[in-house]
Amino acid sequence: MKHQTHTCPQECHSHVDHVVVPAEKIAVRVAELADQINRIYQGEQLTILAVMTGSLVFLADLVRYLHVMVRVEVTSVRSYPDDATRSLGPRFRLPPADGVAGRHVLLLDDILDSGATLKLLLETVEAMGPASLRSCVLLQKSRPDLPDRVQADFVCLDIDDDFVVGYGLDFNNLYRNLPDICLLKRDVFSSGGGPAT
Ligand code: IMP
Ligand code: MG
């Protein structure tokens, strides 16, 4: 079967208002970012701790440009753990302690918006005793209203403060398969639902 990079199913494409970052630009930036990461971790073994599910596509692309020795661990965030009916704040499904303790950990997330998730996750992982801890996000949203927001060590792309989907990012756990980062049509939002993590 011929590999098709830039086609996507008609059903999801018809929900897109416009492309915010095209796949070609994402690919260039991911490769540049990988160069930076290769330089910083030269001679080290790197553990990438990826926040699921939004960083799935970013993770898959980034690791293939890395030349250093890489381990991959995953974590995920649940705002409504188990049978809770009220949000108890974010809770993380963490990797085993020996996947983090004493290792050079790079936390990989999809979007830095308010920064609340990244801040809490950094504190949680730091408490597990990594040899070093840095953070990397695919997208950093412009939030001049939050001057004290937590900062990521590596940022792939800066975007405006709009809700975007594609390249792993979802609305209601949909649209992750779009190759570009896109803005959805207004009526898609008004049909209800919210983003899955
Ligand atoms: P923060 O804690 O406010 O920084 O929220 C970050 C998380 O919210 C991200 O990891 C995403 O899961 C979700 N999120 C924020 N903005 C978007 C968006 O534009 N599209 C999809 N998910 C988003
Ligand atoms: Mg997320």
PDB file of C-alpha atoms and ligand atoms in Angstrom:
ATOM      1  CA  MET A   1       0.000   0.000   0.000  1.00  0.00           C
ATOM      2  CA  LYS A   2       1.334   3.420  -0.905  1.00  0.00           C
ATOM      3  CA  HIS A   3       2.056   5.545   2.174  1.00  0.00           C
ATOM      4  CA  GLN A   4      -0.026   8.719   2.003  1.00  0.00           C
ATOM      5  CA  THR A   5       1.185  11.483   4.264  1.00  0.00           C
ATOM      6  CA  HIS A   6      -1.180  14.333   3.617  1.00  0.00           C
ATOM      7  CA  THR A   7      -4.565  12.857   2.991  1.00  0.00           C
ATOM      8  CA  CYS A   8      -7.063  12.271   5.739  1.00  0.00           C
ATOM      9  CA  PRO A   9     -10.543  10.840   5.893  1.00  0.00           C
ATOM     10  CA  GLN A  10     -13.146  13.121   4.376  1.00  0.00           C
ATOM     11  CA  GLU A  11     -15.310  12.888   7.514  1.00  0.00           C
ATOM     12  CA  CYS A  12     -12.800  14.532   9.825  1.00  0.00           C
ATOM     13  CA  HIS A  13     -11.349  16.894   7.222  1.00  0.00           C
ATOM     14  CA  SER A  14     -14.790  18.397   6.626  1.00  0.00           C
ATOM     15  CA  HIS A  15     -14.848  19.527  10.288  1.00  0.00           C
ATOM     16  CA  VAL A  16     -11.712  21.646   9.855  1.00  0.00           C
ATOM     17  CA  ASP A  17     -12.033  25.414   9.497  1.00  0.00           C
ATOM     18  CA  HIS A  18      -8.395  26.021   8.612  1.00  0.00           C
ATOM     19  CA  VAL A  19      -4.876  24.696   9.096  1.00  0.00           C
ATOM     20  CA  VAL A  20      -2.889  26.489  11.823  1.00  0.00           C
ATOM     21  CA  VAL A  21       0.420  24.621  11.416  1.00  0.00           C
ATOM     22  CA  PRO A  22       0.879  22.436   8.314  1.00  0.00           C
ATOM     23  CA  ALA A  23       2.479  18.986   8.602  1.00  0.00           C
ATOM     24  CA  GLU A  24       5.519  20.153   6.614  1.00  0.00           C
ATOM     25  CA  LYS A  25       6.277  22.915   9.119  1.00  0.00           C
ATOM     26  CA  ILE A  26       5.779  20.575  12.077  1.00  0.00           C
ATOM     27  CA  ALA A  27       8.258  18.114  10.520  1.00  0.00           C
ATOM     28  CA  VAL A  28      10.921  20.819  10.096  1.00  0.00           C
ATOM     29  CA  ARG A  29      10.554  22.005  13.667  1.00  0.00           C
ATOM     30  CA  VAL A  30      10.548  18.475  15.140  1.00  0.00           C
ATOM     31  CA  ALA A  31      13.852  17.763  13.363  1.00  0.00           C
ATOM     32  CA  GLU A  32      15.360  21.052  14.632  1.00  0.00           C
ATOM     33  CA  LEU A  33      14.197  20.305  18.157  1.00  0.00           C
ATOM     34  CA  ALA A  34      15.703  16.805  17.967  1.00  0.00           C
ATOM     35  CA  ASP A  35      19.087  18.379  17.040  1.00  0.00           C
ATOM     36  CA  GLN A  36      18.916  20.510  20.184  1.00  0.00           C
ATOM     37  CA  ILE A  37      17.990  17.489  22.335  1.00  0.00           C
ATOM     38  CA  ASN A  38      20.743  15.350  20.756  1.00  0.00           C
ATOM     39  CA  ARG A  39      23.312  18.026  21.643  1.00  0.00           C
ATOM     40  CA  ILE A  40      22.167  18.464  25.237  1.00  0.00           C
ATOM     41  CA  TYR A  41      22.000  14.736  26.035  1.00  0.00           C
ATOM     42  CA  GLN A  42      25.109  13.726  24.080  1.00  0.00           C
ATOM     43  CA  GLY A  43      26.819  10.835  25.891  1.00  0.00           C
ATOM     44  CA  GLU A  44      23.836  10.330  28.246  1.00  0.00           C
ATOM     45  CA  GLN A  45      21.017   7.824  28.268  1.00  0.00           C
ATOM     46  CA  LEU A  46      17.756   9.705  27.957  1.00  0.00           C
ATOM     47  CA  THR A  47      14.367   8.695  29.366  1.00  0.00           C
ATOM     48  CA  ILE A  48      11.452  10.344  27.602  1.00  0.00           C
ATOM     49  CA  LEU A  49       8.375  10.431  29.815  1.00  0.00           C
ATOM     50  CA  ALA A  50       5.502  11.127  27.443  1.00  0.00           C
ATOM     51  CA  VAL A  51       2.118  12.391  28.608  1.00  0.00           C
ATOM     52  CA  MET A  52      -0.537  10.330  26.877  1.00  0.00           C
ATOM     53  CA  THR A  53      -2.465  10.573  24.715  1.00  0.00           C
ATOM     54  CA  GLY A  54      -1.859  14.012  23.231  1.00  0.00           C
ATOM     55  CA  SER A  55       1.900  13.592  22.799  1.00  0.00           C
ATOM     56  CA  LEU A  56       1.607  10.243  20.989  1.00  0.00           C
ATOM     57  CA  VAL A  57       2.292  11.463  17.438  1.00  0.00           C
ATOM     58  CA  PHE A  58       4.919  13.990  18.578  1.00  0.00           C
ATOM     59  CA  LEU A  59       6.696  11.232  20.526  1.00  0.00           C
ATOM     60  CA  ALA A  60       6.661   8.859  17.556  1.00  0.00           C
ATOM     61  CA  ASP A  61       8.178  11.465  15.236  1.00  0.00           C
ATOM     62  CA  LEU A  62      10.687  12.939  17.697  1.00  0.00           C
ATOM     63  CA  VAL A  63      12.270   9.669  18.855  1.00  0.00           C
ATOM     64  CA  ARG A  64      13.139   8.720  15.278  1.00  0.00           C
ATOM     65  CA  TYR A  65      15.403  11.788  14.995  1.00  0.00           C
ATOM     66  CA  LEU A  66      17.250  11.117  18.259  1.00  0.00           C
ATOM     67  CA  HIS A  67      20.756   9.614  18.107  1.00  0.00           C
ATOM     68  CA  VAL A  68      21.305   9.247  21.849  1.00  0.00           C
ATOM     69  CA  MET A  69      20.263   6.127  23.778  1.00  0.00           C
ATOM     70  CA  VAL A  70      16.549   6.552  24.524  1.00  0.00           C
ATOM     71  CA  ARG A  71      14.097   4.837  26.857  1.00  0.00           C
ATOM     72  CA  VAL A  72      10.390   5.651  26.595  1.00  0.00           C
ATOM     73  CA  GLU A  73       8.003   5.733  29.560  1.00  0.00           C
ATOM     74  CA  VAL A  74       4.440   7.021  29.525  1.00  0.00           C
ATOM     75  CA  THR A  75       2.206   8.785  32.002  1.00  0.00           C
ATOM     76  CA  SER A  76      -1.379   9.940  31.756  1.00  0.00           C
ATOM     77  CA  VAL A  77      -3.569  12.425  33.557  1.00  0.00           C
ATOM     78  CA  ARG A  78      -7.024  11.733  34.913  1.00  0.00           C
ATOM     79  CA  SER A  79      -9.153  14.518  36.324  1.00  0.00           C
ATOM     80  CA  TYR A  80     -11.906  12.151  37.441  1.00  0.00           C
ATOM     81  CA  PRO A  81     -10.137   9.133  38.964  1.00  0.00           C
ATOM     82  CA  ASP A  82     -12.020   5.846  39.311  1.00  0.00           C
ATOM     83  CA  ASP A  83     -15.583   6.360  40.509  1.00  0.00           C
ATOM     84  CA  ALA A  84     -15.229  10.026  41.460  1.00  0.00           C
ATOM     85  CA  THR A  85     -18.080  12.143  40.158  1.00  0.00           C
ATOM     86  CA  ARG A  86     -16.386  15.428  41.029  1.00  0.00           C
ATOM     87  CA  SER A  87     -12.971  16.464  39.738  1.00  0.00           C
ATOM     88  CA  LEU A  88     -10.394  15.885  42.470  1.00  0.00           C
ATOM     89  CA  GLY A  89      -7.748  17.747  40.494  1.00  0.00           C
ATOM     90  CA  PRO A  90      -5.356  15.995  38.120  1.00  0.00           C
ATOM     91  CA  ARG A  91      -4.011  12.561  39.152  1.00  0.00           C
ATOM     92  CA  PHE A  92      -1.222  10.876  37.227  1.00  0.00           C
ATOM     93  CA  ARG A  93      -0.713   7.267  36.251  1.00  0.00           C
ATOM     94  CA  LEU A  94       3.039   7.210  36.775  1.00  0.00           C
ATOM     95  CA  PRO A  95       5.649   4.805  35.426  1.00  0.00           C
ATOM     96  CA  PRO A  96       7.440   2.454  37.881  1.00  0.00           C
ATOM     97  CA  ALA A  97       9.873   4.295  40.181  1.00  0.00           C
ATOM     98  CA  ASP A  98      12.937   2.604  38.622  1.00  0.00           C
ATOM     99  CA  GLY A  99      11.964   4.062  35.237  1.00  0.00           C
ATOM    100  CA  VAL A 100      12.551   7.564  36.637  1.00  0.00           C
ATOM    101  CA  ALA A 101      14.828   7.456  39.704  1.00  0.00           C
ATOM    102  CA  GLY A 102      18.437   8.238  38.792  1.00  0.00           C
ATOM    103  CA  ARG A 103      17.599   8.779  35.115  1.00  0.00           C
ATOM    104  CA  HIS A 104      17.868  11.798  32.832  1.00  0.00           C
ATOM    105  CA  VAL A 105      14.174  12.450  32.268  1.00  0.00           C
ATOM    106  CA  LEU A 106      12.639  14.595  29.536  1.00  0.00           C
ATOM    107  CA  LEU A 107       8.941  15.147  30.132  1.00  0.00           C
ATOM    108  CA  LEU A 108       7.079  15.390  26.829  1.00  0.00           C
ATOM    109  CA  ASP A 109       3.626  17.001  26.688  1.00  0.00           C
ATOM    110  CA  ASP A 110       1.361  18.208  23.915  1.00  0.00           C
ATOM    111  CA  ILE A 111       0.341  21.718  24.963  1.00  0.00           C
ATOM    112  CA  LEU A 112       1.447  24.295  27.468  1.00  0.00           C
ATOM    113  CA  ASP A 113      -1.702  26.316  28.123  1.00  0.00           C
ATOM    114  CA  SER A 114      -2.238  27.434  31.730  1.00  0.00           C
ATOM    115  CA  GLY A 115       0.767  25.312  32.692  1.00  0.00           C
ATOM    116  CA  ALA A 116      -1.093  23.747  35.632  1.00  0.00           C
ATOM    117  CA  THR A 117      -0.679  20.195  34.330  1.00  0.00           C
ATOM    118  CA  LEU A 118       3.019  20.560  33.506  1.00  0.00           C
ATOM    119  CA  LYS A 119       3.797  22.260  36.832  1.00  0.00           C
ATOM    120  CA  LEU A 120       2.148  19.525  38.883  1.00  0.00           C
ATOM    121  CA  LEU A 121       3.677  16.768  36.801  1.00  0.00           C
ATOM    122  CA  LEU A 122       7.175  18.285  37.102  1.00  0.00           C
ATOM    123  CA  GLU A 123       6.788  18.442  40.884  1.00  0.00           C
ATOM    124  CA  THR A 124       5.513  14.851  41.002  1.00  0.00           C
ATOM    125  CA  VAL A 125       8.332  13.476  38.828  1.00  0.00           C
ATOM    126  CA  GLU A 126      10.993  15.531  40.665  1.00  0.00           C
ATOM    127  CA  ALA A 127       9.905  13.805  43.879  1.00  0.00           C
ATOM    128  CA  MET A 128      10.748  10.442  42.243  1.00  0.00           C
ATOM    129  CA  GLY A 129      14.449  11.395  42.197  1.00  0.00           C
ATOM    130  CA  PRO A 130      15.536  11.695  38.539  1.00  0.00           C
ATOM    131  CA  ALA A 131      19.212  12.475  37.815  1.00  0.00           C
ATOM    132  CA  SER A 132      17.929  15.451  35.795  1.00  0.00           C
ATOM    133  CA  LEU A 133      14.519  16.681  34.683  1.00  0.00           C
ATOM    134  CA  ARG A 134      13.607  18.855  31.717  1.00  0.00           C
ATOM    135  CA  SER A 135      10.348  19.473  29.877  1.00  0.00           C
ATOM    136  CA  CYS A 136       9.403  19.681  26.230  1.00  0.00           C
ATOM    137  CA  VAL A 137       6.085  20.688  24.667  1.00  0.00           C
ATOM    138  CA  LEU A 138       4.831  20.445  21.126  1.00  0.00           C
ATOM    139  CA  LEU A 139       2.822  23.669  21.392  1.00  0.00           C
ATOM    140  CA  GLN A 140       3.101  26.687  23.624  1.00  0.00           C
ATOM    141  CA  LYS A 141      -0.004  28.859  23.640  1.00  0.00           C
ATOM    142  CA  SER A 142       0.419  32.593  23.874  1.00  0.00           C
ATOM    143  CA  ARG A 143      -0.919  33.550  27.330  1.00  0.00           C
ATOM    144  CA  PRO A 144       0.269  37.095  28.152  1.00  0.00           C
ATOM    145  CA  ASP A 145      -2.310  37.049  30.951  1.00  0.00           C
ATOM    146  CA  LEU A 146      -0.140  34.440  32.748  1.00  0.00           C
ATOM    147  CA  PRO A 147       3.338  36.007  33.082  1.00  0.00           C
ATOM    148  CA  ASP A 148       4.325  33.566  35.848  1.00  0.00           C
ATOM    149  CA  ARG A 149       3.339  30.436  33.934  1.00  0.00           C
ATOM    150  CA  VAL A 150       5.720  27.480  34.266  1.00  0.00           C
ATOM    151  CA  GLN A 151       8.251  27.410  31.404  1.00  0.00           C
ATOM    152  CA  ALA A 152       9.153  24.435  29.246  1.00  0.00           C
ATOM    153  CA  ASP A 153      12.858  23.842  28.483  1.00  0.00           C
ATOM    154  CA  PHE A 154      12.048  22.985  24.856  1.00  0.00           C
ATOM    155  CA  VAL A 155       9.169  24.354  22.751  1.00  0.00           C
ATOM    156  CA  CYS A 156       8.492  23.004  19.284  1.00  0.00           C
ATOM    157  CA  LEU A 157       5.953  25.600  18.092  1.00  0.00           C
ATOM    158  CA  ASP A 158       4.316  28.759  19.448  1.00  0.00           C
ATOM    159  CA  ILE A 159       0.644  29.346  18.656  1.00  0.00           C
ATOM    160  CA  ASP A 160      -2.115  31.816  19.485  1.00  0.00           C
ATOM    161  CA  ASP A 161      -4.559  31.076  22.273  1.00  0.00           C
ATOM    162  CA  ASP A 162      -7.000  29.016  20.169  1.00  0.00           C
ATOM    163  CA  PHE A 163      -8.283  25.488  20.676  1.00  0.00           C
ATOM    164  CA  VAL A 164      -6.527  23.278  18.128  1.00  0.00           C
ATOM    165  CA  VAL A 165      -6.648  19.619  17.102  1.00  0.00           C
ATOM    166  CA  GLY A 166      -4.629  17.224  14.975  1.00  0.00           C
ATOM    167  CA  TYR A 167      -1.119  15.727  15.145  1.00  0.00           C
ATOM    168  CA  GLY A 168      -2.216  13.876  18.292  1.00  0.00           C
ATOM    169  CA  LEU A 169      -4.335  16.654  19.795  1.00  0.00           C
ATOM    170  CA  ASP A 170      -7.997  15.943  20.313  1.00  0.00           C
ATOM    171  CA  PHE A 171     -11.465  17.306  20.794  1.00  0.00           C
ATOM    172  CA  ASN A 172     -13.559  14.651  22.533  1.00  0.00           C
ATOM    173  CA  ASN A 173     -10.831  12.112  21.715  1.00  0.00           C
ATOM    174  CA  LEU A 174     -11.360  12.787  17.991  1.00  0.00           C
ATOM    175  CA  TYR A 175      -9.213  14.402  15.257  1.00  0.00           C
ATOM    176  CA  ARG A 176      -5.877  13.057  16.603  1.00  0.00           C
ATOM    177  CA  ASN A 177      -5.253  11.536  13.156  1.00  0.00           C
ATOM    178  CA  LEU A 178      -5.230  14.848  11.275  1.00  0.00           C
ATOM    179  CA  PRO A 179      -1.646  15.345   9.973  1.00  0.00           C
ATOM    180  CA  ASP A 180      -1.830  19.165  10.378  1.00  0.00           C
ATOM    181  CA  ILE A 181      -2.595  21.190  13.502  1.00  0.00           C
ATOM    182  CA  CYS A 182      -6.016  22.664  12.754  1.00  0.00           C
ATOM    183  CA  LEU A 183      -8.809  24.875  14.004  1.00  0.00           C
ATOM    184  CA  LEU A 184     -12.242  23.258  13.973  1.00  0.00           C
ATOM    185  CA  LYS A 185     -15.389  24.833  12.576  1.00  0.00           C
ATOM    186  CA  ARG A 186     -17.502  26.566  15.196  1.00  0.00           C
ATOM    187  CA  ASP A 187     -20.488  24.227  14.856  1.00  0.00           C
ATOM    188  CA  VAL A 188     -18.293  21.249  15.800  1.00  0.00           C
ATOM    189  CA  PHE A 189     -17.852  22.754  19.281  1.00  0.00           C
ATOM    190  CA  SER A 190     -21.501  23.652  19.675  1.00  0.00           C
ATOM    191  CA  SER A 191     -22.424  20.010  19.125  1.00  0.00           C
ATOM    192  CA  GLY A 192     -21.092  19.461  22.697  1.00  0.00           C
ATOM    193  CA  GLY A 193     -18.394  17.492  24.478  1.00  0.00           C
ATOM    194  CA  GLY A 194     -14.928  18.488  25.653  1.00  0.00           C
ATOM    195  CA  PRO A 195     -11.317  17.560  25.120  1.00  0.00           C
ATOM    196  CA  ALA A 196     -10.045  14.216  26.352  1.00  0.00           C
ATOM    197  CA  THR A 197      -6.566  14.299  27.886  1.00  0.00           C
TER     198      THR A 197
HETATM  199  P1  IMP B   1      -2.863  23.290  31.034  1.00  0.00           P
HETATM  200  O1  IMP B   1      -2.789  22.496  32.308  1.00  0.00           O
HETATM  201  O2  IMP B   1      -3.881  24.408  31.107  1.00  0.00           O
HETATM  202  O3  IMP B   1      -1.521  23.778  30.536  1.00  0.00           O
HETATM  203  O4  IMP B   1      -3.521  22.317  29.964  1.00  0.00           O
HETATM  204  C1  IMP B   1      -2.790  21.549  29.140  1.00  0.00           C
HETATM  205  C2  IMP B   1      -3.614  20.377  28.673  1.00  0.00           C
HETATM  206  O5  IMP B   1      -4.948  20.763  28.254  1.00  0.00           O
HETATM  207  C3  IMP B   1      -2.970  19.825  27.435  1.00  0.00           C
HETATM  208  O6  IMP B   1      -2.012  18.828  27.783  1.00  0.00           O
HETATM  209  C4  IMP B   1      -4.136  19.280  26.657  1.00  0.00           C
HETATM  210  O7  IMP B   1      -4.443  17.965  27.090  1.00  0.00           O
HETATM  211  C5  IMP B   1      -5.284  20.181  27.011  1.00  0.00           C
HETATM  212  N1  IMP B   1      -5.415  21.254  25.995  1.00  0.00           N
HETATM  213  C6  IMP B   1      -5.188  22.577  26.195  1.00  0.00           C
HETATM  214  N2  IMP B   1      -5.392  23.268  25.068  1.00  0.00           N
HETATM  215  C7  IMP B   1      -5.734  22.362  24.118  1.00  0.00           C
HETATM  216  C8  IMP B   1      -6.053  22.477  22.713  1.00  0.00           C
HETATM  217  O8  IMP B   1      -6.032  23.553  22.089  1.00  0.00           O
HETATM  218  N3  IMP B   1      -6.354  21.324  22.068  1.00  0.00           N
HETATM  219  C9  IMP B   1      -6.386  20.103  22.699  1.00  0.00           C
HETATM  220  N4  IMP B   1      -6.085  19.958  24.006  1.00  0.00           N
HETATM  221  C10 IMP B   1      -5.771  21.072  24.720  1.00  0.00           C
HETATM  222 MG    MG B   2      -2.745  16.586  27.884  1.00  0.00          MG
END
